[in-house]
C-alpha atoms as one frame of an Amber mdcrd trajectory, in Angstrom:
protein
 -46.540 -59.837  26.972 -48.322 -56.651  28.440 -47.388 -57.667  31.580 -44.001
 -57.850  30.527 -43.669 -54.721  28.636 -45.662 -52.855  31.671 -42.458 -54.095
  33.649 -39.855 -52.293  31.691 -41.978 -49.229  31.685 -42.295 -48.704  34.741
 -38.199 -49.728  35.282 -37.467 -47.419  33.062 -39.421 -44.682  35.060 -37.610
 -45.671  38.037 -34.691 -45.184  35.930 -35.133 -41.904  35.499 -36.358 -40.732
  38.271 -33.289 -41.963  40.590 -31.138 -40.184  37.586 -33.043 -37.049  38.213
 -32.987 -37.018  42.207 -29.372 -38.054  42.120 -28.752 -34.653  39.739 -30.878
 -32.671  41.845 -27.909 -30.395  42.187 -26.754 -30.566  38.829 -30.059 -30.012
  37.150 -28.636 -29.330  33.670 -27.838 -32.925  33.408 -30.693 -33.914  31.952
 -31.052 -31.101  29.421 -28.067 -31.864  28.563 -28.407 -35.302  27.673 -31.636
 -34.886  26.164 -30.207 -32.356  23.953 -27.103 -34.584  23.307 -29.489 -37.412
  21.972 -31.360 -34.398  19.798 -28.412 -33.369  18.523 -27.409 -37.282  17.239
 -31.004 -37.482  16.040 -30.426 -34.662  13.719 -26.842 -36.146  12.465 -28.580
 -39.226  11.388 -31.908 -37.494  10.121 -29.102 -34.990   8.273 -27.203 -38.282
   6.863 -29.898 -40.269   6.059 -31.340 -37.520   3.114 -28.239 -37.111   1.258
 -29.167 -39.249  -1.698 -32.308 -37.336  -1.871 -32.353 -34.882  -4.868 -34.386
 -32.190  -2.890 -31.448 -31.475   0.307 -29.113 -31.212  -3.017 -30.987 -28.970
  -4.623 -30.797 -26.854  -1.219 -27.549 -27.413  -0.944 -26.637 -25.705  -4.212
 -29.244 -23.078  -4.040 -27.811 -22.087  -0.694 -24.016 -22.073  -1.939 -24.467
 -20.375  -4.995 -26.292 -17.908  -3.274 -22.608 -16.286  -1.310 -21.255 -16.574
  -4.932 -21.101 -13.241  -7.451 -23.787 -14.240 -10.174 -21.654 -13.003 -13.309
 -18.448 -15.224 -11.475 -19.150 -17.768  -9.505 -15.337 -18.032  -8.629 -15.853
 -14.960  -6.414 -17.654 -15.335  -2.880 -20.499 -12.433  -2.324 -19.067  -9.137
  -0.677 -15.881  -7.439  -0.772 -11.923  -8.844  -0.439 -11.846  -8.355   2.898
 -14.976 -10.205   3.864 -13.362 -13.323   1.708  -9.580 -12.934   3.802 -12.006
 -12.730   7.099 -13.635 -15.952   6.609 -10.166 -17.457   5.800  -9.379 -16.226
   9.173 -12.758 -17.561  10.836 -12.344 -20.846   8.905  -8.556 -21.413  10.441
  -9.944 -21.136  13.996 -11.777 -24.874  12.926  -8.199 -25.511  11.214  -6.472
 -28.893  12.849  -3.202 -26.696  13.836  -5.319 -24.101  15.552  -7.863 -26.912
  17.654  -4.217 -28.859  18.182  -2.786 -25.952  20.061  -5.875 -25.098  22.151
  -6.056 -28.412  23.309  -2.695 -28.493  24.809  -2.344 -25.161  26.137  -5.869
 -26.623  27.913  -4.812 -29.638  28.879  -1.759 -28.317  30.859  -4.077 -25.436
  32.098  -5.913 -28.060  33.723  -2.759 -30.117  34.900  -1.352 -26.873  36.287
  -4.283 -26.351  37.725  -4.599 -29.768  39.584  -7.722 -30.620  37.497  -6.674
 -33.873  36.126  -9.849 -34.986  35.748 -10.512 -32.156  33.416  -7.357 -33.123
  31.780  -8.310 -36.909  30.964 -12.087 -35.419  29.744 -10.331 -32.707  26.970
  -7.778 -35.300  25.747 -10.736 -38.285  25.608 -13.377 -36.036  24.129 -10.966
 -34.370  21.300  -9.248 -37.002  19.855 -12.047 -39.451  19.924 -14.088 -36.505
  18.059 -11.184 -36.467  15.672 -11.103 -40.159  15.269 -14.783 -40.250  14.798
 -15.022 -37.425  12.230 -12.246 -39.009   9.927 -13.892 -42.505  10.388 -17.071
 -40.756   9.504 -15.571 -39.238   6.249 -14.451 -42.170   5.202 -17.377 -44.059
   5.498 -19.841 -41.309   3.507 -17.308 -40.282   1.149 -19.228 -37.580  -0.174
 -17.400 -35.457  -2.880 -16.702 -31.790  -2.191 -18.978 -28.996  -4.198 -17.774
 -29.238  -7.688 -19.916 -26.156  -8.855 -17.319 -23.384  -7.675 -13.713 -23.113
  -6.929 -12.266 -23.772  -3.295 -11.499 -20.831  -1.368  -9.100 -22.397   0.376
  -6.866 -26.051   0.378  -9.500 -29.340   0.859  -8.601 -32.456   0.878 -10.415
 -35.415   2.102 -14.578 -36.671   1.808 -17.129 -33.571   2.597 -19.230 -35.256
   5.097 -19.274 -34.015   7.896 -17.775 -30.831   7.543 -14.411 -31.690   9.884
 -13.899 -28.181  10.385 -17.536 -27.631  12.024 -17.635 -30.745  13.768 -14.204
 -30.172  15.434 -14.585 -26.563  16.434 -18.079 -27.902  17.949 -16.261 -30.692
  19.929 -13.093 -27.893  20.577 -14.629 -25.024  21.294 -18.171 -26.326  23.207
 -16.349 -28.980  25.174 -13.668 -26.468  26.387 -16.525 -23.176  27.077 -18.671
 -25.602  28.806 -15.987 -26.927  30.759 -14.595 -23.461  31.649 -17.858 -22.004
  32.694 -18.499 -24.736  35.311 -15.509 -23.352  37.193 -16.999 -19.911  37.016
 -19.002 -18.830  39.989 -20.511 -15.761  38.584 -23.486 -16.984  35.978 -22.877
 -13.984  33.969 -19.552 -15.074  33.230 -20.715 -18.425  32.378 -23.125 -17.480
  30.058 -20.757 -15.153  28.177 -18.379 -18.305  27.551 -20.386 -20.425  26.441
 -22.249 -17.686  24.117 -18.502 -17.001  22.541 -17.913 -20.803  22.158 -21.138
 -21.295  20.561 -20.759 -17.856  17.779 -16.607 -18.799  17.219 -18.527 -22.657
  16.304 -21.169 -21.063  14.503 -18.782 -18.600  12.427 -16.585 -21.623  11.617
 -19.053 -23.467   9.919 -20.785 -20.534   7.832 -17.101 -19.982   6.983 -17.011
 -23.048   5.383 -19.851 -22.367   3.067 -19.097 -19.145   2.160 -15.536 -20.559
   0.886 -17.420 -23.238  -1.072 -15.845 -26.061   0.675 -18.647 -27.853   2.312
 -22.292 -28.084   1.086 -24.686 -26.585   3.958 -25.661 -29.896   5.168 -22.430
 -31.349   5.377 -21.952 -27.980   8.291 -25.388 -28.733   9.922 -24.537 -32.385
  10.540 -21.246 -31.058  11.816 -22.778 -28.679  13.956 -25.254 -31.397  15.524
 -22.473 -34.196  16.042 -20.335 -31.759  17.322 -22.194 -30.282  19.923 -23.509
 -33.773  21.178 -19.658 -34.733  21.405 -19.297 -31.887  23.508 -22.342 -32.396
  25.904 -21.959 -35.611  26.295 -18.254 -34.715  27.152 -19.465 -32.486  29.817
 -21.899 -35.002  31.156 -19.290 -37.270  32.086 -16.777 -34.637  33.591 -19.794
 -33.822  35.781 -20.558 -37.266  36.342 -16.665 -37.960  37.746 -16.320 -34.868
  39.713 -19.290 -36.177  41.238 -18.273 -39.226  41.979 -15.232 -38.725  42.847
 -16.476 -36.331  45.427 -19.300 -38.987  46.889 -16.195 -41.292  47.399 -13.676
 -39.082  48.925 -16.462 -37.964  51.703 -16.668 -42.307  52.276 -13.345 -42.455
  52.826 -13.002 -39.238  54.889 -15.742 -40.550  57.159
């Protein structure tokens, strides 16, 4: 039995190490990943404590917190803070992530990036699928403390709205910035995908829409979606570059 489980180690080892000198080049590969899996870990640590009492007790400490104590029908701050996160909230909205997939999509076709193409359309509407499978499956009800600050209509979690600007909006920055040569550049879209993700999901607290971990779990399944996407766009351009040199030679 040692024996045998001494075997696996040390294929497993081998494993990795052929993955890492293969992505020698790429050597955010492997961060990636491992923060992909991280990222999945925390979904199902996240969705694993929502019959505990204590993450609802945070949950409503946190979302009555952005609420006016003598009316708890008014979000914290003035009107135009409430009509901003509105606005920040529509930028997770399905008609909003719709359009910015297409107008990317035929970027990349235009482009001759097919590849690209086939990764966005994949990634996207399998997140969709996924998040609306997901929904269905929890079926946790919406805050009932406060009034919406805007139209809901299906389960809670995962926040849809945080999941799918994570998927949207990381999946098409990361994507972006590998076709950047200059790092600052890179760095500064991927920064602006992560805040517009970030801003989308406080939104949805602050509007008393989503409880806080139905956003966090959002946020971590989202940005997995996204790595992972990116992963395997790497992955094909890679491959698809190892066998064009075989047939050129």
């Amino acid at each position: 039995m040692r024996t045998e489980l001494f075997m696996v180690l040390v294929r497993t080892f081998e494993r990795f190490l052929a993955l890492f000198i293969r992505w020698r080049k790429e050597p955010l590969m492997p961060v990636a990943l491992l923060l992909a899996s991280l990222g999945l870990w925390a979904f199902l640590g996240i969705s694993d404590e929502l019959g505990e009492r204590e993450t609802h007790q945070w949950d409503e400490k946190i979302l009555l917190s952005m609420r006016e104590p003598s009316d708890l029908a008014e979000p914290i701050g003035p009107d135009w803070l409430e009509e901003s996160g509105r606005d920040l909230t529509a930028l997770g909205g399905f008609t909003i992530l719709t359009g910015l997939t297409l107008a990317s999509i035929g970027i990349a076709v235009l482009l001759r990036r097919p590849r690209i193409a086939v990764v966005i359309a994949v990634a996207i509407t399998s997140g969709m699928a996924l998040v609306q499978w997901l929904k269905s499956g929890y079926d946790r009800p919406r805050p009932d403390l406060i009034s919406h600050g805007t139209v809901v209509s299906n389960a809670s979690f995962p926040s849809g709205h945080s999941t799918m600007s994570a998927v949207v909006w990381l999946t098409l920055g990361l994507l972006l910035a590998r076709t950047q040569p200059s790092r600052a550049m890179r760095i500064y879209l991927i920064s602006l995908s992560v805040l517009i993700t970030l801003l989308v999901g406080m939104s949805r607290v602050y509007l008393g829409v989503h409880w806080p971990t139905d956003v966090l779990a959002g946020w971590a399944l989202g940005a997995a979606w996204a790595l992972g996407s990116w992963v395997i766009a790497v992955w094909w351009d890679r491959r698809s570059a190892a066998l064009g040199d075989v047939v050129g030679n």
